[in-house]
Amino acid sequence: MDEKKKRQSIILYVILVIAIIVAVRAFIYPAVSTNQVQTVDYSTFIDMVDDGEVDQVQYDTENSTILFTGKGSASGTTYETNVFPGDTDLVDRLTKAGVTFTAELPDQGSSMLLYLLMMWGLPLLFIFGGGYLLNRQLRKSMGDDAPSMTFGGGGIGNFGKSGAKVVAQSETGVTFKDVAGEDEAKASLAEIVSFLEKPQRYEAIGAKLPRGALLVGPPGTGKTLLAKAVAGEAHVPFFSISGSEFVEMFVGRGAAKVRDLFKQANEKAPCIVFIDEIDTVGKRRDAGLTTNDEREQTLNQLLTEMDGFDNHKGIVVIGATNRPDTLDPALLRPGRFDRRIPVELPDLAGRKAILSLHAHDVKMDPGLDLDVIARSTPGASGADLANIINEAALRAVRMGRNRVSQEDLQESVEVVIAGEQRKSTVLSEKEKKLVAYHEIGHAIVAAIQRGEAPVQKITIVPRTSGALGYTMQVEEDEHFLTTKTEALNQIAVLCGGRSAEEIIFHDVTTGAANDIERATQLARNMVTQYGMSDEFGPVALGTVQNRYLNNTATLTVADGTAERIDQVVHDIVESCHQTAIRILRENQFKLHELARYLQVKETITGDEFMRIFSRDNDLLPAHTGNDG
Ligand code: ADP
Ligand code: MG
Ligand code: ZN
């Protein structure tokens, strides 16, 4: 909750308390103690007794006063008068008049108690009780993670609990069937499922089960989904909280949330406690110069709780992160997140499985080929693939159809990879020509080189991502290793666009920026990570920091070496560039022919490309030609 809102609610609360106190004073206190006492002189008292207008008399020994109540016309009024010292026959007079009299104090004592209770007890009750209620109310209305209000520096007012957002889902409704591929991860998690179902069986044999499992992998690979599936398979409650929710403004509150979370989990055990993005709390404690007290306290609390909970009951903590390298080693030691489960990007079979799983949710033309979609999306995560299916369905609706067609799928792959088609951007004829030569340049270099995936589609329709043209390649089949030759071929293909510009226009454009960046990155990885340069041989020259996020290495070399690396990287890219230029020179006629064709058609398929390209072409390696 932001500062302003918080201040407003505190003011509101203070006004409420003041109003309650005023109300108590105005309505309750007078009714209790001040029965409108009227002070009269002694002679009036004597006269009233003699006239029979006095009902009861009380002698207040402490103050030496007489309190009396009236009768008849004066009934209902209480009078007070001072005792007259010389009057000795007052008792006779009172007896004669038939007045009840007493020297005891009327129950002043108990009314005093009542008064105190009313004056202080009630408001205090309101302050505490009301504060608690108000707090809950506020928190409910402002989202659960709003911090509870504190008064006077967290003294009396820190009511209620930490407000950790732990809505336990009693049934997640997700099972392993909803997770396609990821068979290794599922196998590792199956043991946890069986433990949660029958903790006694494991206890009987004396086996200790992991208290925690850590799912590591790139974003969108289904880590959250898998955790839910474990809870769903075992039919246990699922407590889910994100690491960032622990990190609070006030020191100590994150730790309180952790305590709360485990307390609740303990009550509901067996259950799953899922901490998403655990790296937010679990960062290495000594990292960097700046310390973060709050985060460290939270982490320490988490470590303590993980040591402390009673594992016989069957609580399993599952964490998920895409930055395992930054985690504090204490989190990873046995007894905590000792089991590490990699959730990798799906391979060809996995992608196909994910596509067909999500395809179940939408209406499709019969006999759609999901295989080709899976093959054209290497590197896509499960979330990307789910998105592709959804984009295709949206496109079908836009086109006024009620089933998804192959074309929808094809197009949505490009939307997800390259962005929406940008029909409003009209390229001038000159630009169209440039882009056509550039794209055909890529395609020809790819087609000529052995081992390069065949071109599937070439287009010069601009995309919202900024790409003016696009050459899409499809892997024939999955491969997990890249040879040095393949890497060099890839760099040459990336250089193909720029090389075509140079050969034909004797000038260069800004359109090759992305190609150059990727080519350079690949060359740099070859040198620093894969040991693929003759100069340095198989020596790691850097360490990979963020394997799952961007996979770039930080150099761990002397300054002089860094300079030499730059030189070697430059040499690799330049030699591939020369290869591309050579290939395009040798195929210059085809380059012209295809570029003109593309300029007119704007989009051509891989088959069209191959047909034109392999027509009377002796230079083509035998296996790339697909017609005779
Ligand atoms: P992560 O937590 O790893 O970032 P999520 O579990 O949130 O990823 O996945 C996001 C979405 O992507 C899921 O809701 C699901 O629709 C889809 N998805 C990801 N991986 C898979 C998979 N293996 N099978 C089916 N759907 C998947
Ligand atoms: Mg997630
Ligand atoms: Zn390009």
Short mmCIF file of C-alpha atoms and ligand atoms in Angstrom, two decimals, residues 178-180 182 218-225 354 357-358 382-383 386, ligand 1:
data_model
loop_
_atom_site.label_atom_id
_atom_site.label_comp_id
_atom_site.label_asym_id
_atom_site.label_seq_id
_atom_site.Cartn_x
_atom_site.Cartn_y
_atom_site.Cartn_z
CA ASP A 178 -0.95 -31.45 -17.90
CA VAL A 179 2.78 -31.25 -18.23
CA ALA A 180 4.03 -32.48 -21.58
CA GLU A 182 9.93 -33.03 -19.05
CA PRO A 218 14.86 -21.11 -18.12
CA PRO A 219 11.69 -19.02 -17.83
CA GLY A 220 8.51 -20.56 -19.19
CA THR A 221 9.60 -24.19 -19.08
CA GLY A 222 6.84 -25.23 -16.71
CA LYS A 223 8.45 -25.06 -13.26
CA THR A 224 5.40 -23.55 -11.60
CA LEU A 225 3.22 -25.99 -13.49
CA ILE A 354 3.45 -29.58 -25.63
CA LEU A 357 -1.43 -30.88 -25.43
CA HIS A 358 -2.37 -27.25 -25.88
CA GLY A 382 6.65 -24.42 -23.17
CA ALA A 383 5.16 -21.00 -22.53
CA ALA A 386 1.32 -22.44 -25.56
P1 ADP B 1 7.98 -21.25 -15.34
O1 ADP B 1 7.43 -21.29 -13.96
O2 ADP B 1 9.02 -22.29 -15.60
O3 ADP B 1 8.46 -19.89 -15.76
P2 ADP B 1 5.28 -21.88 -15.99
O4 ADP B 1 5.14 -23.13 -15.24
O5 ADP B 1 4.70 -20.67 -15.38
O6 ADP B 1 6.79 -21.60 -16.34
O7 ADP B 1 4.70 -22.10 -17.45
C1 ADP B 1 3.93 -21.14 -18.10
C2 ADP B 1 2.92 -21.80 -19.01
O8 ADP B 1 3.55 -22.43 -20.11
C3 ADP B 1 2.13 -22.87 -18.33
O9 ADP B 1 1.02 -22.35 -17.70
C4 ADP B 1 1.75 -23.79 -19.49
O10 ADP B 1 0.59 -23.32 -20.15
C5 ADP B 1 2.91 -23.63 -20.44
N1 ADP B 1 3.87 -24.72 -20.32
C6 ADP B 1 5.17 -24.60 -19.98
N2 ADP B 1 5.78 -25.80 -19.99
C7 ADP B 1 4.85 -26.71 -20.31
C8 ADP B 1 4.86 -28.14 -20.46
N3 ADP B 1 5.97 -28.87 -20.29
N4 ADP B 1 3.70 -28.74 -20.79
C9 ADP B 1 2.58 -28.03 -20.98
N5 ADP B 1 2.50 -26.69 -20.83
C10 ADP B 1 3.61 -26.03 -20.52
#
